[in-house]
Amino acid sequence: MKKASNFYDELRERLSLYVAKAEKKGRKKSEVDAVICWLTGYNQRELEGQLKKQKDFETFFKEAPS
């Protein structure tokens, strides 16, 4: 089964787009981070660690605690 090419986007790049969109709507980066942590089970420290490791989107979700 062919996977969508955007599934392999770098996590940091994708999250920066989410933050930009949220900020346009008057939200904050911390709110985006809170939602991502809630969805995945990562805590803030773990999320930052995943960003530093330059994971792709697929790996990020495969390794998610929840």
PDB file of N, CA, C and O in Angstrom:
ATOM      1  N   MET A   1       0.845  -1.189   0.000  1.00  0.00           N
ATOM      2  CA  MET A   1       0.000   0.000   0.000  1.00  0.00           C
ATOM      3  C   MET A   1       0.888   1.250   0.000  1.00  0.00           C
ATOM      4  O   MET A   1       1.782   1.381   0.826  1.00  0.00           O
ATOM      5  N   LYS A   2       0.637   2.141  -0.918  1.00  0.00           N
ATOM      6  CA  LYS A   2       1.425   3.361  -1.027  1.00  0.00           C
ATOM      7  C   LYS A   2       1.022   4.337   0.075  1.00  0.00           C
ATOM      8  O   LYS A   2      -0.159   4.562   0.327  1.00  0.00           O
ATOM      9  N   LYS A   3       2.026   4.906   0.733  1.00  0.00           N
ATOM     10  CA  LYS A   3       1.772   5.874   1.794  1.00  0.00           C
ATOM     11  C   LYS A   3       1.839   7.284   1.234  1.00  0.00           C
ATOM     12  O   LYS A   3       2.574   7.554   0.292  1.00  0.00           O
ATOM     13  N   ALA A   4       1.072   8.166   1.828  1.00  0.00           N
ATOM     14  CA  ALA A   4       1.077   9.560   1.399  1.00  0.00           C
ATOM     15  C   ALA A   4       2.446  10.164   1.672  1.00  0.00           C
ATOM     16  O   ALA A   4       3.045   9.922   2.718  1.00  0.00           O
ATOM     17  N   SER A   5       2.960  10.925   0.733  1.00  0.00           N
ATOM     18  CA  SER A   5       4.303  11.486   0.877  1.00  0.00           C
ATOM     19  C   SER A   5       4.400  12.432   2.064  1.00  0.00           C
ATOM     20  O   SER A   5       5.436  12.528   2.695  1.00  0.00           O
ATOM     21  N   ASN A   6       3.321  13.131   2.400  1.00  0.00           N
ATOM     22  CA  ASN A   6       3.387  14.063   3.518  1.00  0.00           C
ATOM     23  C   ASN A   6       3.479  13.345   4.867  1.00  0.00           C
ATOM     24  O   ASN A   6       3.773  13.957   5.869  1.00  0.00           O
ATOM     25  N   PHE A   7       3.249  12.032   4.884  1.00  0.00           N
ATOM     26  CA  PHE A   7       3.385  11.273   6.122  1.00  0.00           C
ATOM     27  C   PHE A   7       4.840  11.212   6.551  1.00  0.00           C
ATOM     28  O   PHE A   7       5.152  11.017   7.703  1.00  0.00           O
ATOM     29  N   TYR A   8       5.743  11.400   5.583  1.00  0.00           N
ATOM     30  CA  TYR A   8       7.171  11.341   5.866  1.00  0.00           C
ATOM     31  C   TYR A   8       7.785  12.717   6.116  1.00  0.00           C
ATOM     32  O   TYR A   8       8.986  12.821   6.282  1.00  0.00           O
ATOM     33  N   ASP A   9       6.955  13.739   6.109  1.00  0.00           N
ATOM     34  CA  ASP A   9       7.461  15.082   6.408  1.00  0.00           C
ATOM     35  C   ASP A   9       8.137  15.070   7.769  1.00  0.00           C
ATOM     36  O   ASP A   9       7.750  14.327   8.668  1.00  0.00           O
ATOM     37  N   GLU A  10       9.107  15.912   7.894  1.00  0.00           N
ATOM     38  CA  GLU A  10       9.767  16.039   9.176  1.00  0.00           C
ATOM     39  C   GLU A  10       8.784  16.610  10.193  1.00  0.00           C
ATOM     40  O   GLU A  10       8.038  17.543   9.910  1.00  0.00           O
ATOM     41  N   LEU A  11       8.784  16.029  11.355  1.00  0.00           N
ATOM     42  CA  LEU A  11       7.863  16.426  12.416  1.00  0.00           C
ATOM     43  C   LEU A  11       7.979  17.909  12.746  1.00  0.00           C
ATOM     44  O   LEU A  11       6.969  18.606  12.852  1.00  0.00           O
ATOM     45  N   ARG A  12       9.185  18.394  12.882  1.00  0.00           N
ATOM     46  CA  ARG A  12       9.402  19.803  13.252  1.00  0.00           C
ATOM     47  C   ARG A  12       8.753  20.734  12.219  1.00  0.00           C
ATOM     48  O   ARG A  12       8.108  21.719  12.569  1.00  0.00           O
ATOM     49  N   GLU A  13       8.890  20.406  10.947  1.00  0.00           N
ATOM     50  CA  GLU A  13       8.314  21.224   9.883  1.00  0.00           C
ATOM     51  C   GLU A  13       6.788  21.252   9.978  1.00  0.00           C
ATOM     52  O   GLU A  13       6.157  22.298   9.875  1.00  0.00           O
ATOM     53  N   ARG A  14       6.204  20.091  10.181  1.00  0.00           N
ATOM     54  CA  ARG A  14       4.751  19.996  10.254  1.00  0.00           C
ATOM     55  C   ARG A  14       4.209  20.742  11.476  1.00  0.00           C
ATOM     56  O   ARG A  14       3.225  21.479  11.379  1.00  0.00           O
ATOM     57  N   LEU A  15       4.850  20.569  12.624  1.00  0.00           N
ATOM     58  CA  LEU A  15       4.369  21.243  13.826  1.00  0.00           C
ATOM     59  C   LEU A  15       4.504  22.759  13.710  1.00  0.00           C
ATOM     60  O   LEU A  15       3.657  23.496  14.226  1.00  0.00           O
ATOM     61  N   SER A  16       5.546  23.233  13.022  1.00  0.00           N
ATOM     62  CA  SER A  16       5.680  24.678  12.843  1.00  0.00           C
ATOM     63  C   SER A  16       4.519  25.229  12.012  1.00  0.00           C
ATOM     64  O   SER A  16       4.053  26.343  12.249  1.00  0.00           O
ATOM     65  N   LEU A  17       4.030  24.445  11.057  1.00  0.00           N
ATOM     66  CA  LEU A  17       2.856  24.863  10.279  1.00  0.00           C
ATOM     67  C   LEU A  17       1.608  24.912  11.158  1.00  0.00           C
ATOM     68  O   LEU A  17       0.789  25.825  11.035  1.00  0.00           O
ATOM     69  N   TYR A  18       1.462  23.923  12.040  1.00  0.00           N
ATOM     70  CA  TYR A  18       0.325  23.923  12.965  1.00  0.00           C
ATOM     71  C   TYR A  18       0.366  25.134  13.882  1.00  0.00           C
ATOM     72  O   TYR A  18      -0.655  25.774  14.135  1.00  0.00           O
ATOM     73  N   VAL A  19       1.552  25.445  14.387  1.00  0.00           N
ATOM     74  CA  VAL A  19       1.697  26.596  15.285  1.00  0.00           C
ATOM     75  C   VAL A  19       1.376  27.888  14.545  1.00  0.00           C
ATOM     76  O   VAL A  19       0.657  28.740  15.069  1.00  0.00           O
ATOM     77  N   ALA A  20       1.873  28.029  13.326  1.00  0.00           N
ATOM     78  CA  ALA A  20       1.599  29.239  12.543  1.00  0.00           C
ATOM     79  C   ALA A  20       0.095  29.413  12.322  1.00  0.00           C
ATOM     80  O   ALA A  20      -0.439  30.515  12.465  1.00  0.00           O
ATOM     81  N   LYS A  21      -0.572  28.328  12.004  1.00  0.00           N
ATOM     82  CA  LYS A  21      -2.022  28.405  11.777  1.00  0.00           C
ATOM     83  C   LYS A  21      -2.754  28.766  13.069  1.00  0.00           C
ATOM     84  O   LYS A  21      -3.680  29.583  13.063  1.00  0.00           O
ATOM     85  N   ALA A  22      -2.331  28.164  14.176  1.00  0.00           N
ATOM     86  CA  ALA A  22      -2.967  28.454  15.467  1.00  0.00           C
ATOM     87  C   ALA A  22      -2.748  29.913  15.864  1.00  0.00           C
ATOM     88  O   ALA A  22      -3.677  30.569  16.354  1.00  0.00           O
ATOM     89  N   GLU A  23      -1.531  30.418  15.640  1.00  0.00           N
ATOM     90  CA  GLU A  23      -1.241  31.808  15.999  1.00  0.00           C
ATOM     91  C   GLU A  23      -2.067  32.788  15.168  1.00  0.00           C
ATOM     92  O   GLU A  23      -2.461  33.833  15.673  1.00  0.00           O
ATOM     93  N   LYS A  24      -2.349  32.448  13.919  1.00  0.00           N
ATOM     94  CA  LYS A  24      -3.210  33.292  13.089  1.00  0.00           C
ATOM     95  C   LYS A  24      -4.616  33.375  13.670  1.00  0.00           C
ATOM     96  O   LYS A  24      -5.331  34.345  13.454  1.00  0.00           O
ATOM     97  N   LYS A  25      -4.982  32.339  14.416  1.00  0.00           N
ATOM     98  CA  LYS A  25      -6.317  32.298  15.017  1.00  0.00           C
ATOM     99  C   LYS A  25      -6.301  32.747  16.471  1.00  0.00           C
ATOM    100  O   LYS A  25      -7.255  32.523  17.215  1.00  0.00           O
ATOM    101  N   GLY A  26      -5.185  33.349  16.897  1.00  0.00           N
ATOM    102  CA  GLY A  26      -5.096  33.902  18.239  1.00  0.00           C
ATOM    103  C   GLY A  26      -4.694  32.897  19.311  1.00  0.00           C
ATOM    104  O   GLY A  26      -4.842  33.181  20.497  1.00  0.00           O
ATOM    105  N   ARG A  27      -4.200  31.760  18.919  1.00  0.00           N
ATOM    106  CA  ARG A  27      -3.763  30.735  19.872  1.00  0.00           C
ATOM    107  C   ARG A  27      -2.258  30.800  20.056  1.00  0.00           C
ATOM    108  O   ARG A  27      -1.562  31.528  19.373  1.00  0.00           O
ATOM    109  N   LYS A  28      -1.748  30.004  21.018  1.00  0.00           N
ATOM    110  CA  LYS A  28      -0.326  30.014  21.338  1.00  0.00           C
ATOM    111  C   LYS A  28       0.313  28.664  21.037  1.00  0.00           C
ATOM    112  O   LYS A  28      -0.359  27.641  20.985  1.00  0.00           O
ATOM    113  N   LYS A  29       1.637  28.686  20.889  1.00  0.00           N
ATOM    114  CA  LYS A  29       2.394  27.457  20.658  1.00  0.00           C
ATOM    115  C   LYS A  29       2.165  26.469  21.799  1.00  0.00           C
ATOM    116  O   LYS A  29       2.025  25.273  21.569  1.00  0.00           O
ATOM    117  N   SER A  30       2.097  26.979  23.012  1.00  0.00           N
ATOM    118  CA  SER A  30       1.895  26.096  24.168  1.00  0.00           C
ATOM    119  C   SER A  30       0.566  25.343  24.077  1.00  0.00           C
ATOM    120  O   SER A  30       0.466  24.195  24.523  1.00  0.00           O
ATOM    121  N   GLU A  31      -0.436  25.967  23.467  1.00  0.00           N
ATOM    122  CA  GLU A  31      -1.723  25.296  23.291  1.00  0.00           C
ATOM    123  C   GLU A  31      -1.627  24.183  22.253  1.00  0.00           C
ATOM    124  O   GLU A  31      -2.205  23.111  22.423  1.00  0.00           O
ATOM    125  N   VAL A  32      -0.873  24.433  21.173  1.00  0.00           N
ATOM    126  CA  VAL A  32      -0.657  23.396  20.158  1.00  0.00           C
ATOM    127  C   VAL A  32       0.102  22.229  20.782  1.00  0.00           C
ATOM    128  O   VAL A  32      -0.268  21.068  20.605  1.00  0.00           O
ATOM    129  N   ASP A  33       1.151  22.541  21.535  1.00  0.00           N
ATOM    130  CA  ASP A  33       1.927  21.491  22.213  1.00  0.00           C
ATOM    131  C   ASP A  33       1.044  20.671  23.146  1.00  0.00           C
ATOM    132  O   ASP A  33       1.151  19.447  23.199  1.00  0.00           O
ATOM    133  N   ALA A  34       0.162  21.335  23.883  1.00  0.00           N
ATOM    134  CA  ALA A  34      -0.725  20.638  24.812  1.00  0.00           C
ATOM    135  C   ALA A  34      -1.641  19.662  24.074  1.00  0.00           C
ATOM    136  O   ALA A  34      -1.867  18.535  24.535  1.00  0.00           O
ATOM    137  N   VAL A  35      -2.153  20.064  22.925  1.00  0.00           N
ATOM    138  CA  VAL A  35      -3.023  19.190  22.138  1.00  0.00           C
ATOM    139  C   VAL A  35      -2.234  17.993  21.598  1.00  0.00           C
ATOM    140  O   VAL A  35      -2.697  16.851  21.675  1.00  0.00           O
ATOM    141  N   ILE A  36      -1.033  18.248  21.075  1.00  0.00           N
ATOM    142  CA  ILE A  36      -0.206  17.158  20.554  1.00  0.00           C
ATOM    143  C   ILE A  36       0.128  16.176  21.676  1.00  0.00           C
ATOM    144  O   ILE A  36       0.062  14.952  21.486  1.00  0.00           O
ATOM    145  N   CYS A  37       0.472  16.684  22.845  1.00  0.00           N
ATOM    146  CA  CYS A  37       0.771  15.812  23.990  1.00  0.00           C
ATOM    147  C   CYS A  37      -0.461  15.006  24.386  1.00  0.00           C
ATOM    148  O   CYS A  37      -0.367  13.809  24.671  1.00  0.00           O
ATOM    149  N   TRP A  38      -1.609  15.633  24.390  1.00  0.00           N
ATOM    150  CA  TRP A  38      -2.849  14.942  24.748  1.00  0.00           C
ATOM    151  C   TRP A  38      -3.152  13.828  23.742  1.00  0.00           C
ATOM    152  O   TRP A  38      -3.534  12.717  24.121  1.00  0.00           O
ATOM    153  N   LEU A  39      -2.964  14.112  22.466  1.00  0.00           N
ATOM    154  CA  LEU A  39      -3.262  13.125  21.425  1.00  0.00           C
ATOM    155  C   LEU A  39      -2.302  11.937  21.438  1.00  0.00           C
ATOM    156  O   LEU A  39      -2.699  10.812  21.135  1.00  0.00           O
ATOM    157  N   THR A  40      -1.051  12.187  21.767  1.00  0.00           N
ATOM    158  CA  THR A  40      -0.025  11.162  21.621  1.00  0.00           C
ATOM    159  C   THR A  40       0.401  10.494  22.917  1.00  0.00           C
ATOM    160  O   THR A  40       0.947   9.400  22.895  1.00  0.00           O
ATOM    161  N   GLY A  41       0.209  11.167  24.031  1.00  0.00           N
ATOM    162  CA  GLY A  41       0.662  10.622  25.310  1.00  0.00           C
ATOM    163  C   GLY A  41       2.054  11.070  25.701  1.00  0.00           C
ATOM    164  O   GLY A  41       2.544  10.722  26.767  1.00  0.00           O
ATOM    165  N   TYR A  42       2.726  11.834  24.832  1.00  0.00           N
ATOM    166  CA  TYR A  42       4.029  12.393  25.192  1.00  0.00           C
ATOM    167  C   TYR A  42       3.816  13.495  26.225  1.00  0.00           C
ATOM    168  O   TYR A  42       2.795  14.175  26.210  1.00  0.00           O
ATOM    169  N   ASN A  43       4.793  13.689  27.111  1.00  0.00           N
ATOM    170  CA  ASN A  43       4.762  14.893  27.932  1.00  0.00           C
ATOM    171  C   ASN A  43       5.594  15.953  27.215  1.00  0.00           C
ATOM    172  O   ASN A  43       6.186  15.677  26.167  1.00  0.00           O
ATOM    173  N   GLN A  44       5.648  17.165  27.739  1.00  0.00           N
ATOM    174  CA  GLN A  44       6.319  18.259  27.041  1.00  0.00           C
ATOM    175  C   GLN A  44       7.796  17.941  26.812  1.00  0.00           C
ATOM    176  O   GLN A  44       8.330  18.192  25.741  1.00  0.00           O
ATOM    177  N   ARG A  45       8.455  17.382  27.788  1.00  0.00           N
ATOM    178  CA  ARG A  45       9.878  17.056  27.663  1.00  0.00           C
ATOM    179  C   ARG A  45      10.108  16.007  26.573  1.00  0.00           C
ATOM    180  O   ARG A  45      11.024  16.113  25.760  1.00  0.00           O
ATOM    181  N   GLU A  46       9.243  14.996  26.530  1.00  0.00           N
ATOM    182  CA  GLU A  46       9.354  13.954  25.501  1.00  0.00           C
ATOM    183  C   GLU A  46       9.079  14.517  24.107  1.00  0.00           C
ATOM    184  O   GLU A  46       9.745  14.139  23.141  1.00  0.00           O
ATOM    185  N   LEU A  47       8.105  15.409  24.008  1.00  0.00           N
ATOM    186  CA  LEU A  47       7.789  16.038  22.724  1.00  0.00           C
ATOM    187  C   LEU A  47       8.997  16.816  22.205  1.00  0.00           C
ATOM    188  O   LEU A  47       9.372  16.684  21.045  1.00  0.00           O
ATOM    189  N   GLU A  48       9.615  17.593  23.075  1.00  0.00           N
ATOM    190  CA  GLU A  48      10.798  18.352  22.674  1.00  0.00           C
ATOM    191  C   GLU A  48      11.938  17.418  22.261  1.00  0.00           C
ATOM    192  O   GLU A  48      12.679  17.703  21.323  1.00  0.00           O
ATOM    193  N   GLY A  49      12.065  16.288  22.944  1.00  0.00           N
ATOM    194  CA  GLY A  49      13.077  15.303  22.585  1.00  0.00           C
ATOM    195  C   GLY A  49      12.836  14.715  21.203  1.00  0.00           C
ATOM    196  O   GLY A  49      13.778  14.521  20.430  1.00  0.00           O
ATOM    197  N   GLN A  50      11.583  14.437  20.888  1.00  0.00           N
ATOM    198  CA  GLN A  50      11.247  13.917  19.561  1.00  0.00           C
ATOM    199  C   GLN A  50      11.568  14.946  18.479  1.00  0.00           C
ATOM    200  O   GLN A  50      12.038  14.594  17.399  1.00  0.00           O
ATOM    201  N   LEU A  51      11.332  16.215  18.770  1.00  0.00           N
ATOM    202  CA  LEU A  51      11.639  17.272  17.807  1.00  0.00           C
ATOM    203  C   LEU A  51      13.145  17.375  17.572  1.00  0.00           C
ATOM    204  O   LEU A  51      13.593  17.556  16.440  1.00  0.00           O
ATOM    205  N   LYS A  52      13.932  17.230  18.626  1.00  0.00           N
ATOM    206  CA  LYS A  52      15.388  17.304  18.497  1.00  0.00           C
ATOM    207  C   LYS A  52      15.944  16.125  17.696  1.00  0.00           C
ATOM    208  O   LYS A  52      16.961  16.252  17.022  1.00  0.00           O
ATOM    209  N   LYS A  53      15.272  14.986  17.756  1.00  0.00           N
ATOM    210  CA  LYS A  53      15.723  13.794  17.032  1.00  0.00           C
ATOM    211  C   LYS A  53      15.367  13.851  15.551  1.00  0.00           C
ATOM    212  O   LYS A  53      15.722  12.961  14.793  1.00  0.00           O
ATOM    213  N   GLN A  54      14.653  14.879  15.148  1.00  0.00           N
ATOM    214  CA  GLN A  54      14.242  15.081  13.753  1.00  0.00           C
ATOM    215  C   GLN A  54      13.495  13.866  13.198  1.00  0.00           C
ATOM    216  O   GLN A  54      13.791  13.354  12.120  1.00  0.00           O
ATOM    217  N   LYS A  55      12.514  13.419  13.932  1.00  0.00           N
ATOM    218  CA  LYS A  55      11.687  12.282  13.518  1.00  0.00           C
ATOM    219  C   LYS A  55      10.759  12.689  12.389  1.00  0.00           C
ATOM    220  O   LYS A  55      10.377  13.843  12.258  1.00  0.00           O
ATOM    221  N   ASP A  56      10.370  11.693  11.585  1.00  0.00           N
ATOM    222  CA  ASP A  56       9.317  11.963  10.615  1.00  0.00           C
ATOM    223  C   ASP A  56       7.974  11.699  11.303  1.00  0.00           C
ATOM    224  O   ASP A  56       7.917  11.170  12.409  1.00  0.00           O
ATOM    225  N   PHE A  57       6.916  12.099  10.641  1.00  0.00           N
ATOM    226  CA  PHE A  57       5.583  12.003  11.241  1.00  0.00           C
ATOM    227  C   PHE A  57       5.221  10.553  11.580  1.00  0.00           C
ATOM    228  O   PHE A  57       4.676  10.278  12.636  1.00  0.00           O
ATOM    229  N   GLU A  58       5.524   9.633  10.671  1.00  0.00           N
ATOM    230  CA  GLU A  58       5.173   8.232  10.887  1.00  0.00           C
ATOM    231  C   GLU A  58       5.867   7.678  12.126  1.00  0.00           C
ATOM    232  O   GLU A  58       5.217   7.067  12.983  1.00  0.00           O
ATOM    233  N   THR A  59       7.153   7.895  12.260  1.00  0.00           N
ATOM    234  CA  THR A  59       7.906   7.391  13.403  1.00  0.00           C
ATOM    235  C   THR A  59       7.425   8.022  14.691  1.00  0.00           C
ATOM    236  O   THR A  59       7.303   7.353  15.718  1.00  0.00           O
ATOM    237  N   PHE A  60       7.147   9.312  14.640  1.00  0.00           N
ATOM    238  CA  PHE A  60       6.650  10.029  15.820  1.00  0.00           C
ATOM    239  C   PHE A  60       5.392   9.353  16.366  1.00  0.00           C
ATOM    240  O   PHE A  60       5.292   9.094  17.564  1.00  0.00           O
ATOM    241  N   PHE A  61       4.447   9.031  15.501  1.00  0.00           N
ATOM    242  CA  PHE A  61       3.212   8.404  15.964  1.00  0.00           C
ATOM    243  C   PHE A  61       3.393   6.936  16.309  1.00  0.00           C
ATOM    244  O   PHE A  61       2.758   6.434  17.231  1.00  0.00           O
ATOM    245  N   LYS A  62       4.269   6.229  15.603  1.00  0.00           N
ATOM    246  CA  LYS A  62       4.522   4.827  15.931  1.00  0.00           C
ATOM    247  C   LYS A  62       5.137   4.685  17.322  1.00  0.00           C
ATOM    248  O   LYS A  62       4.857   3.712  18.022  1.00  0.00           O
ATOM    249  N   GLU A  63       5.977   5.624  17.700  1.00  0.00           N
ATOM    250  CA  GLU A  63       6.656   5.558  18.986  1.00  0.00           C
ATOM    251  C   GLU A  63       5.875   6.225  20.113  1.00  0.00           C
ATOM    252  O   GLU A  63       6.318   6.213  21.251  1.00  0.00           O
ATOM    253  N   ALA A  64       4.727   6.789  19.807  1.00  0.00           N
ATOM    254  CA  ALA A  64       3.940   7.504  20.818  1.00  0.00           C
ATOM    255  C   ALA A  64       3.497   6.557  21.942  1.00  0.00           C
ATOM    256  O   ALA A  64       3.132   5.409  21.682  1.00  0.00           O
ATOM    257  N   PRO A  65       3.542   7.049  23.174  1.00  0.00           N
ATOM    258  CA  PRO A  65       3.155   6.214  24.312  1.00  0.00           C
ATOM    259  C   PRO A  65       1.718   5.724  24.290  1.00  0.00           C
ATOM    260  O   PRO A  65       1.424   4.649  24.801  1.00  0.00           O
ATOM    261  N   SER A  66       0.806   6.501  23.721  1.00  0.00           N
ATOM    262  CA  SER A  66      -0.597   6.059  23.733  1.00  0.00           C
ATOM    263  C   SER A  66      -1.111   5.728  22.361  1.00  0.00           C
ATOM    264  O   SER A  66      -0.499   5.864  21.378  1.00  0.00           O
TER     265      SER A  66
END
